XYZ file of C-alpha atoms in Angstrom:
661
model
C 45.852 46.368 30.292
C 47.209 42.948 30.030
C 47.992 42.930 26.265
C 49.267 46.654 26.728
C 51.327 46.147 29.603
C 52.416 42.777 29.526
C 52.409 41.065 26.279
C 53.361 44.437 24.184
C 56.030 44.933 26.614
C 57.620 41.491 26.393
C 56.945 41.325 22.347
C 59.135 44.760 22.559
C 61.490 43.325 24.464
C 62.053 40.306 22.153
C 62.195 42.241 18.787
C 65.010 44.488 20.599
C 66.683 41.200 21.342
C 66.359 40.189 17.809
C 67.645 43.517 16.319
C 70.770 43.125 18.687
C 71.193 39.821 16.707
C 70.724 41.380 13.436
C 72.908 44.425 14.643
C 75.557 41.842 15.192
C 75.490 40.231 11.996
C 75.449 43.823 10.101
C 78.170 45.372 11.848
C 80.350 42.233 11.731
C 80.800 42.895 7.992
C 80.606 46.721 8.402
C 81.395 48.857 11.508
C 84.007 48.948 13.941
C 86.342 46.435 15.008
C 85.654 43.154 16.890
C 86.561 44.636 20.314
C 84.161 47.728 19.779
C 81.481 45.827 18.500
C 81.708 43.301 21.690
C 82.117 45.962 24.064
C 79.376 47.996 22.593
C 76.686 45.364 22.889
C 77.988 44.273 26.354
C 77.213 48.001 27.124
C 73.810 47.861 25.778
C 72.876 44.693 28.051
C 74.203 46.719 31.075
C 72.396 49.504 30.142
C 69.220 47.609 29.963
C 69.904 45.999 33.506
C 70.692 49.415 35.059
C 67.487 50.787 33.109
C 65.392 48.240 34.444
C 66.764 48.595 38.146
C 65.905 52.444 38.018
C 62.362 52.203 36.724
C 61.599 49.330 39.179
C 62.507 51.603 41.749
C 60.509 54.481 40.322
C 57.247 52.208 40.134
C 57.236 50.645 36.898
C 57.552 47.158 37.656
C 56.290 45.325 34.741
C 58.030 47.659 32.031
C 61.247 47.195 34.175
C 60.841 43.508 34.526
C 61.041 43.387 30.801
C 64.061 45.497 30.524
C 65.701 43.296 32.952
C 64.859 40.183 31.257
C 66.056 41.578 28.038
C 69.114 42.830 29.540
C 69.945 39.433 30.531
C 69.423 38.316 26.763
C 71.514 40.698 25.399
C 74.262 39.638 28.014
C 73.932 35.911 26.595
C 74.201 37.023 23.226
C 77.056 39.147 23.296
C 78.893 36.416 25.021
C 77.744 33.797 22.355
C 78.640 36.219 19.336
C 82.076 37.426 20.981
C 83.145 34.053 21.046
C 81.628 32.168 17.866
C 81.488 35.417 15.644
C 83.836 38.115 16.555
C 86.340 35.682 18.160
C 87.427 38.478 20.686
C 87.176 35.985 23.687
C 88.270 32.709 24.550
C 86.317 29.645 25.374
C 87.240 30.028 29.194
C 86.171 33.576 29.367
C 83.117 32.891 27.496
C 81.839 30.561 29.996
C 82.977 32.321 32.956
C 80.903 35.342 31.578
C 77.835 33.066 31.142
C 78.008 31.760 34.432
C 78.224 35.350 35.896
C 75.480 36.489 33.964
C 73.675 33.198 34.859
C 74.196 34.425 38.815
C 73.204 37.648 37.872
C 69.941 36.420 36.423
C 69.218 34.233 39.558
C 69.650 36.976 41.928
C 67.572 39.305 39.949
C 64.547 36.777 39.464
C 64.845 36.255 43.201
C 64.841 39.530 44.085
C 62.020 40.816 41.922
C 60.391 37.481 42.331
C 59.885 37.531 38.753
C 59.147 34.664 36.081
C 59.595 37.470 33.519
C 63.201 38.220 33.720
C 63.861 34.306 34.009
C 62.041 33.574 30.882
C 63.060 36.564 28.843
C 66.745 35.219 30.002
C 66.247 32.074 28.842
C 64.512 32.819 25.407
C 67.329 35.621 24.732
C 69.926 33.204 25.810
C 68.710 30.675 22.633
C 67.853 33.204 19.915
C 71.923 33.571 19.167
C 72.278 30.026 19.116
C 69.642 29.377 16.771
C 70.497 32.354 14.620
C 74.345 31.369 14.432
C 73.279 27.758 13.353
C 71.013 29.038 10.765
C 73.496 31.448 9.329
C 76.519 29.529 9.834
C 76.054 26.070 11.085
C 78.219 24.323 14.013
C 81.061 22.081 13.443
C 84.007 20.387 15.668
C 84.883 21.661 18.964
C 82.147 24.711 18.672
C 79.367 21.844 18.917
C 81.087 21.042 22.736
C 81.385 24.875 23.402
C 77.707 25.553 22.286
C 76.604 22.367 24.834
C 78.522 24.356 27.724
C 76.783 27.420 26.861
C 73.224 25.907 26.971
C 73.802 23.818 30.112
C 74.997 27.242 31.708
C 71.987 28.949 30.274
C 69.900 25.975 31.509
C 71.688 26.050 34.905
C 69.767 29.336 36.024
C 66.670 27.463 36.114
C 68.077 24.923 38.270
C 69.359 27.488 40.751
C 66.212 29.142 40.873
C 64.147 26.273 41.538
C 66.014 25.454 44.681
C 64.037 28.573 46.206
C 61.060 28.714 43.674
C 58.825 26.675 42.070
C 57.894 28.169 38.524
C 56.718 25.498 36.591
C 55.917 27.578 33.508
C 59.676 28.576 33.316
C 60.771 24.899 33.592
C 58.626 24.085 30.843
C 60.020 27.026 28.482
C 63.544 25.843 29.392
C 62.620 22.121 28.492
C 61.051 22.993 25.197
C 64.069 25.519 24.104
C 66.533 23.128 25.287
C 65.135 19.529 23.886
C 65.561 20.394 20.166
C 68.957 22.194 20.892
C 70.275 19.442 22.635
C 69.036 16.899 19.840
C 70.302 19.203 17.439
C 73.978 19.261 19.161
C 74.136 15.461 19.579
C 73.424 14.850 15.779
C 76.296 17.226 14.890
C 78.577 15.863 17.802
C 81.505 13.554 16.510
C 81.743 12.057 20.221
C 79.477 9.348 21.535
C 80.665 9.645 24.966
C 80.273 13.717 25.082
C 76.971 13.127 23.730
C 75.924 10.645 26.190
C 77.517 13.085 28.970
C 75.585 15.842 27.914
C 72.344 13.842 27.661
C 72.577 12.643 31.256
C 73.793 15.950 32.515
C 70.529 17.464 30.871
C 68.448 14.651 32.127
C 70.067 14.886 35.920
C 69.277 18.880 35.638
C 65.504 18.916 34.761
C 65.028 16.023 37.032
C 66.446 18.346 39.799
C 64.287 21.319 38.631
C 61.416 19.270 38.889
C 62.055 17.371 42.238
C 64.153 19.796 44.293
C 61.200 22.190 45.307
C 58.510 19.681 46.196
C 61.123 17.375 48.016
C 62.718 19.712 49.895
C 59.607 21.663 51.396
C 57.333 18.992 50.759
C 54.680 20.205 48.743
C 52.805 18.300 46.615
C 53.662 17.243 43.197
C 51.378 18.297 40.327
C 50.579 16.647 37.137
C 52.809 19.467 35.369
C 55.152 18.286 37.316
C 54.996 14.433 36.451
C 54.258 15.317 32.631
C 57.604 17.272 32.607
C 59.031 14.324 34.419
C 57.896 12.024 31.816
C 58.846 13.970 28.733
C 62.297 14.240 30.214
C 62.485 10.760 30.878
C 61.242 9.476 27.355
C 63.626 11.932 25.783
C 66.712 10.912 27.468
C 66.086 7.122 27.637
C 65.136 7.470 23.637
C 68.639 9.518 23.295
C 70.753 7.573 25.146
C 69.399 4.229 23.734
C 70.162 5.584 20.052
C 73.781 6.421 21.450
C 74.133 3.415 22.944
C 73.724 1.378 19.748
C 75.246 3.863 17.537
C 78.493 3.353 19.891
C 78.659 -0.135 19.388
C 77.456 -0.382 23.186
C 74.341 -2.452 22.072
C 75.497 -5.513 24.811
C 74.547 -2.946 27.705
C 71.348 -1.707 26.498
C 69.886 -3.332 29.368
C 71.769 -1.449 31.865
C 70.056 2.038 30.564
C 66.811 0.664 31.659
C 68.249 -0.744 34.871
C 69.560 2.863 35.923
C 66.420 4.278 35.231
C 64.499 1.785 36.905
C 66.702 1.910 40.111
C 66.330 5.572 39.976
C 62.591 5.991 40.143
C 62.651 3.117 42.357
C 64.818 5.300 44.699
C 62.713 7.957 44.214
C 59.570 6.416 45.400
C 61.292 5.023 48.423
C 62.548 8.919 49.164
C 59.316 10.087 48.824
C 57.476 7.198 51.004
C 60.259 8.282 53.644
C 59.667 12.087 53.443
C 56.072 12.486 52.087
C 54.159 9.226 52.906
C 50.889 11.017 52.202
C 51.569 11.469 48.462
C 50.192 8.150 47.414
C 49.370 9.095 44.037
C 53.025 10.444 43.450
C 54.670 7.192 44.892
C 52.381 5.125 42.407
C 53.116 6.769 39.819
C 57.353 6.720 40.740
C 56.893 3.003 41.246
C 55.192 2.360 38.197
C 57.839 4.230 36.310
C 60.394 1.917 37.954
C 58.212 -1.092 37.042
C 58.066 0.272 33.282
C 61.569 0.375 33.079
C 62.165 -3.017 34.725
C 60.047 -4.436 31.999
C 61.604 -2.597 29.282
C 64.942 -3.678 30.563
C 64.681 -7.136 28.864
C 63.983 -6.194 25.322
C 66.389 -3.539 25.550
C 69.257 -5.788 26.808
C 68.151 -9.321 24.716
C 65.595 -7.908 22.033
C 62.070 -8.822 21.381
C 62.685 -12.491 20.975
C 63.379 -12.705 24.793
C 60.628 -10.870 25.744
C 58.665 -14.093 27.125
C 61.549 -15.527 29.005
C 63.319 -12.493 30.433
C 60.009 -11.187 31.865
C 59.186 -14.373 33.165
C 62.414 -14.866 35.025
C 61.779 -11.187 36.383
C 58.314 -12.176 37.624
C 59.271 -15.194 39.007
C 61.914 -13.792 41.161
C 59.929 -10.861 42.302
C 56.731 -12.815 42.915
C 58.512 -15.225 45.060
C 60.685 -12.718 47.032
C 57.578 -10.423 47.292
C 55.445 -13.400 48.887
C 58.471 -14.940 51.139
C 59.406 -11.714 52.230
C 55.631 -10.519 52.573
C 56.205 -7.245 50.563
C 52.973 -6.818 48.879
C 54.387 -4.223 46.479
C 56.924 -6.377 45.046
C 54.735 -9.535 44.679
C 52.078 -7.590 42.736
C 54.621 -6.326 40.562
C 55.815 -9.923 40.045
C 52.249 -10.568 39.327
C 52.073 -7.562 36.832
C 55.053 -8.694 34.851
C 54.059 -12.448 34.944
C 50.831 -11.493 33.342
C 52.538 -9.318 30.614
C 54.914 -12.470 29.691
C 52.412 -14.685 29.774
C 50.198 -12.463 27.482
C 52.945 -11.962 24.912
C 53.663 -15.530 24.926
C 50.396 -16.797 24.317
C 48.788 -13.915 22.293
C 52.007 -12.997 20.123
C 54.648 -16.171 20.051
C 51.620 -18.887 20.364
C 49.532 -17.150 17.583
C 52.558 -16.544 15.291
C 53.710 -19.916 15.586
C 50.652 -21.288 14.795
C 50.114 -18.922 11.861
C 50.171 -20.043 8.505
C 51.798 -16.959 7.536
C 54.732 -16.740 10.523
C 57.170 -16.776 7.889
C 56.143 -13.338 6.467
C 55.717 -11.524 9.923
C 59.190 -9.915 10.768
C 59.379 -11.531 14.245
C 62.112 -13.881 15.296
C 60.213 -16.782 16.546
C 63.011 -19.658 16.310
C 63.321 -20.143 20.428
C 59.958 -21.121 20.858
C 60.329 -24.412 22.287
C 62.998 -22.890 24.658
C 60.356 -20.142 25.558
C 57.254 -22.599 26.391
C 59.750 -24.358 28.595
C 60.624 -21.283 30.572
C 56.930 -20.306 30.526
C 55.815 -23.777 31.689
C 58.777 -24.151 34.560
C 57.900 -20.281 35.709
C 53.840 -21.122 35.922
C 54.864 -24.474 37.855
C 57.306 -22.716 40.292
C 54.705 -20.117 41.152
C 51.733 -22.414 41.596
C 53.878 -24.884 43.854
C 54.718 -21.764 45.735
C 51.186 -21.018 46.780
C 50.092 -24.169 46.996
C 52.970 -24.902 49.445
C 52.242 -21.498 51.369
C 48.690 -22.056 51.729
C 48.856 -25.164 53.636
C 50.214 -22.897 56.196
C 47.782 -21.557 58.574
C 49.376 -18.626 59.312
C 50.052 -17.457 55.715
C 46.094 -18.225 55.189
C 45.236 -16.073 57.956
C 47.410 -13.243 56.447
C 46.018 -13.676 52.839
C 42.671 -12.079 51.574
C 39.876 -14.819 50.038
C 40.706 -13.041 46.876
C 44.487 -13.776 46.814
C 43.640 -17.442 47.803
C 41.401 -17.750 44.975
C 44.051 -16.231 42.643
C 46.286 -19.065 43.956
C 44.108 -21.703 43.223
C 43.267 -20.794 39.924
C 46.546 -20.410 38.811
C 47.186 -23.501 39.751
C 44.865 -25.236 37.409
C 45.934 -22.961 34.771
C 49.674 -24.298 35.454
C 48.700 -27.881 35.270
C 46.389 -27.342 31.954
C 49.428 -25.656 30.455
C 51.786 -28.368 31.928
C 49.786 -30.969 29.775
C 49.735 -28.658 26.511
C 53.572 -28.286 26.728
C 54.038 -32.236 27.272
C 52.054 -33.023 24.235
C 53.915 -30.015 22.465
C 57.221 -30.708 23.272
C 56.956 -34.520 22.657
C 55.438 -34.073 19.092
C 58.384 -31.163 18.366
C 61.219 -33.649 19.495
C 59.343 -36.398 17.730
C 59.681 -34.246 14.484
C 62.924 -33.270 15.220
C 64.847 -36.527 15.817
C 62.432 -38.982 13.791
C 63.127 -39.110 10.139
C 59.827 -38.144 7.977
C 59.690 -41.437 6.141
C 59.573 -43.445 9.305
C 56.972 -46.102 9.301
C 53.927 -45.910 11.358
C 54.557 -42.102 12.189
C 51.111 -41.124 12.940
C 50.733 -44.331 15.183
C 53.956 -43.559 16.924
C 52.860 -39.588 17.782
C 49.153 -40.669 18.712
C 50.735 -43.632 21.121
C 53.204 -40.942 22.690
C 50.372 -38.611 23.246
C 48.485 -41.245 25.012
C 51.316 -42.296 27.143
C 52.085 -38.894 28.207
C 48.348 -38.221 29.069
C 48.110 -41.164 31.084
C 51.488 -40.671 32.876
C 50.548 -37.218 33.993
C 46.988 -38.384 35.006
C 48.991 -41.095 37.049
C 51.126 -38.475 38.825
C 49.042 -35.558 39.620
C 47.055 -37.573 42.366
C 50.447 -38.279 43.977
C 51.435 -34.801 44.302
C 49.362 -34.128 47.526
C 49.677 -30.351 47.662
C 48.181 -29.964 44.129
C 45.511 -32.217 44.710
C 41.951 -31.169 45.209
C 38.493 -31.963 43.678
C 38.868 -29.842 40.444
C 42.514 -31.548 39.789
C 40.621 -34.781 40.311
C 38.190 -34.135 37.612
C 41.157 -32.863 35.408
C 42.763 -36.186 36.266
C 39.549 -38.272 35.102
C 39.877 -35.786 31.711
C 43.313 -36.958 31.195
C 42.390 -40.796 31.904
C 39.330 -40.389 29.622
C 41.442 -38.711 26.629
C 44.404 -41.389 26.909
C 41.841 -44.440 26.676
C 40.093 -42.404 23.833
C 43.251 -42.253 22.172
C 44.027 -46.026 23.088
C 40.408 -47.075 21.497
C 41.235 -45.049 18.635
C 44.605 -46.632 18.016
C 43.162 -50.216 18.218
C 39.986 -49.134 15.971
C 41.287 -47.226 13.550
C 45.106 -47.922 13.064
C 46.837 -51.029 11.292
C 49.800 -51.887 12.699
C 49.903 -55.399 10.599
C 49.838 -55.894 7.029
C 47.242 -57.829 5.391
C 50.010 -60.445 3.947
C 51.927 -61.497 7.276
C 55.014 -62.113 5.164
C 55.191 -58.356 4.508
C 55.566 -57.157 8.040
C 58.660 -55.700 9.147
C 60.180 -55.732 12.642
C 59.037 -52.120 13.206
C 55.153 -53.513 12.413
C 55.654 -56.440 15.038
C 57.025 -53.777 17.261
C 53.831 -51.498 16.749
C 51.694 -54.561 17.320
C 53.319 -55.510 20.469
C 53.594 -51.788 22.048
C 49.570 -51.430 20.971
C 48.905 -54.905 22.816
C 50.907 -53.651 25.927
C 49.081 -50.217 25.959
C 45.595 -51.991 25.939
C 46.608 -54.318 28.895
C 47.892 -51.377 30.661
C 44.602 -49.575 29.525
C 42.691 -52.612 30.917
C 44.500 -52.746 34.358
C 44.503 -48.924 35.004
C 41.092 -48.330 33.479
C 39.359 -51.349 35.654
C 40.985 -49.877 38.675
C 39.563 -46.405 37.994
C 36.195 -48.101 36.897
C 35.748 -49.736 40.081
C 36.318 -46.329 42.236
C 33.895 -44.609 40.388
C 31.109 -47.272 40.393
C 31.691 -47.668 44.513
C 31.378 -43.812 44.638
C 28.049 -43.621 42.580
C 26.405 -46.855 42.874
C 26.256 -49.529 45.395
C 25.789 -52.223 42.824
C 29.300 -54.446 42.614
C 27.923 -56.486 39.675
C 28.386 -53.561 37.080
C 32.005 -53.876 37.363
C 32.652 -57.174 35.897
C 30.246 -56.990 33.005
C 31.345 -53.311 32.036
C 34.995 -54.950 31.685
C 33.693 -57.887 29.941
C 32.000 -55.621 27.356
C 35.220 -53.625 26.783
C 37.529 -56.902 26.608
C 35.060 -57.990 24.048
C 35.099 -54.917 21.880
C 39.022 -54.495 22.029
C 39.540 -58.210 21.129
C 36.974 -57.840 18.225
C 39.141 -54.810 17.232
C 42.297 -56.577 17.630
C 41.364 -59.572 15.378
C 39.393 -57.390 12.542
C 41.500 -54.450 12.556
C 45.243 -55.473 13.937
C 45.195 -59.148 12.866
C 43.105 -58.362 9.349
C 40.542 -61.325 9.780
C 37.980 -59.571 7.838
C 35.758 -62.521 7.017
C 34.427 -62.804 10.673
C 34.657 -66.390 10.412
C 35.813 -69.267 12.928
C 38.363 -67.399 14.693
C 35.897 -65.175 15.962
C 33.699 -67.829 17.316
C 36.420 -69.677 18.979
C 37.597 -66.521 20.493
C 34.036 -65.532 21.679
C 33.566 -69.192 23.271
C 36.950 -69.047 25.012
C 35.842 -65.434 26.315
C 32.605 -66.811 27.508
C 34.397 -69.509 29.470
C 36.845 -66.814 30.803
C 33.523 -64.982 32.063
C 31.415 -67.513 33.343
C 34.893 -69.038 35.484
C 35.355 -65.542 36.556
C 31.728 -65.158 37.589
C 31.665 -68.321 39.639
C 35.026 -67.433 41.424
C 34.146 -63.884 42.352
C 30.259 -64.925 42.960
C 29.250 -62.546 40.168
C 25.812 -63.407 38.565
C 25.590 -61.002 35.833
C 28.774 -61.963 34.571
C 28.141 -65.512 34.712
C 24.978 -64.679 32.383
C 26.863 -62.227 30.230
C 29.199 -65.452 29.639
C 26.247 -67.797 29.076
C 24.530 -65.393 26.415
C 28.357 -64.820 24.839
C 28.420 -68.831 24.836
C 24.986 -69.053 22.765
C 25.829 -66.596 20.444
C 29.209 -67.940 19.393
C 27.576 -71.172 19.227
C 24.827 -69.820 16.701
C 27.101 -68.066 14.847
C 29.256 -71.395 14.312
C 26.249 -73.365 13.167
C 24.301 -70.980 11.220
C 27.465 -69.172 9.377
C 30.928 -70.491 9.893
C 30.187 -73.954 9.058
C 29.089 -72.789 5.631
C 32.496 -71.293 4.916
C 34.828 -74.173 6.298
C 36.265 -77.464 4.563
C 36.009 -81.138 6.244
C 39.247 -80.493 8.282
C 37.848 -77.330 9.638
C 34.440 -78.355 10.588
C 36.190 -81.178 12.585
C 38.211 -78.601 14.627
C 35.343 -76.311 15.011
C 33.095 -79.222 16.326
C 36.070 -80.561 18.881
C 36.817 -76.994 20.217
C 33.123 -75.948 20.614
C 32.350 -79.325 22.149
C 35.333 -79.165 24.654
C 34.504 -75.674 25.633
C 30.829 -76.531 26.014
C 31.410 -79.541 28.196
C 33.771 -77.300 30.431
C 30.941 -75.145 30.910
C 28.677 -77.718 31.770
C 31.309 -78.886 34.211
C 31.672 -75.981 35.929
C 27.995 -75.811 36.510
C 27.777 -79.397 37.594
C 30.518 -78.628 40.183
C 28.551 -75.950 41.341
C 25.387 -77.503 41.465
C 26.988 -80.336 43.441
C 28.341 -77.958 45.786
C 24.883 -76.423 46.185
C 23.170 -79.641 47.061
C 26.067 -80.680 49.633
C 25.361 -77.387 51.471
C 21.535 -77.733 51.099
C 21.894 -81.302 52.895
C 24.034 -80.156 55.483
C 21.775 -77.281 56.490
C 18.635 -79.987 56.344
C 20.610 -82.431 58.662
C 21.613 -79.489 61.243
C 18.080 -78.498 61.334
C 16.974 -81.964 62.253
C 19.684 -82.536 64.763
C 18.118 -79.209 66.544
C 14.878 -81.049 66.673
């Protein structure tokens, strides 16, 4: 019954409409005059409408609806052919008749509560356009007339959607109209008219989909959302291409901004009228967010993705957090993560890849992008660090929010260190000639200075400092010290023949010396803090510093000053260090460092007697004997003075005890 009563009826009506089209084409060349042909087919449409009305009153509703829909289709086709083929009516007459037919179709659809009338009217209205384009094509002003014709045809659906929610009819209209619209835009010679037509079509289908649910406060279905998505995607792509073709590429971002604001407004309207529609609000806001994200590549191109999204994300995050609008704040976080993902997983990988030149991706502004990324991370990290010192903000935040802010702070600090090193190397390579002497030395020295500088600054930013940042500071100090030791032990600053040294060599030696002095002083302070925290033995500090000083002095002698024979210079230097250690030990009353100094004294003396003297001439031996003799006598004198003081103190103690007795 369904096939025989409905489907066969619809198929028959469609075949009848095709017969009318074929009849127009045949009689165009063979029968009657133009006015007689047009009048005959208008009469046929009217008779079908009359027959449908008569059958409906006789209780033949299904068959009657088919005739009514077919009559509407025939009338649309009659207007179309009368203007384009027969040329018996003008443009305004044709459009006026189309409006009247549309109104008639609306009234009939509403009267009979029939999707069939509406659907057949739509399909019949498109068939003349398709057949005409296939047979004769369109050009010139006829294209714009066809645009007006299609708009009036689909206006039927818009008018019906004010009262009825016929989703299937909306889909039939969209599926027929979209290829027609695209075809007419391709044929059009005016970008302005094409843009206007595309915007008008988008607005029309937007109204078809949303008017009824918004007016009667009914739930939006997934069919509605699918139609919205198809309509938005099609219109956005069409307008984007038209903008580019019209030379308006500089304003493509405004297109995405317009869609963003529109869906944002729809979301807010839905929130006010139907607050219970959470899923619909999420979809509207998500669509607005999507266009907010697309606005950057639309306007600036792929090169500026990370920068544009980052600025957008920082603004939304800061504004949303300060104004306590969680939706905006979370939107900002989403865009921020997107911008970071694009930068670190696209830009960084492309920049570090050996095949980067082969990839069709412009990465020429990598350093600038990295600067913006680092600044954005620091701004957000400082915002949350400062705000989380406010008790009221902490109470209003969830534990997850607090934890995210803390971990983001750590990521921002780690990224800051990586950025400083990268940017320093980038600027060095950019402004320092490639053949500059000691290039690798100065690169490592610069990296070490930046590392230690950041380690020095971080503890002084109280709002950022915590235990984890403290461990990061220790790590940075360790890296800086390792670089310093590596430079001292592994990089020559002076030539083996001192006459070959240039000013650059002596400057490098002086900088390395100053750098080691800084590491000595700052490292000693840090070591004292660590030892006082972990151990209760103050004797360890001077011994560790003494061992380090001995190693660095040895490196300077062997690597920097090129004293490779291990001769008398080493022995005298070790002996002077031993005297220094013993004097320091007596002055600060440290036992271990004095013993270390005595051991070093014996080592230096043994080396002199067993090794150095075999390599020296008579004059050098005299100098060696004299130097060691003076130093050893000085050490002995120190111990004698201390011994005398101890005896005096002991005598005073004994005398005081005797007096008391």
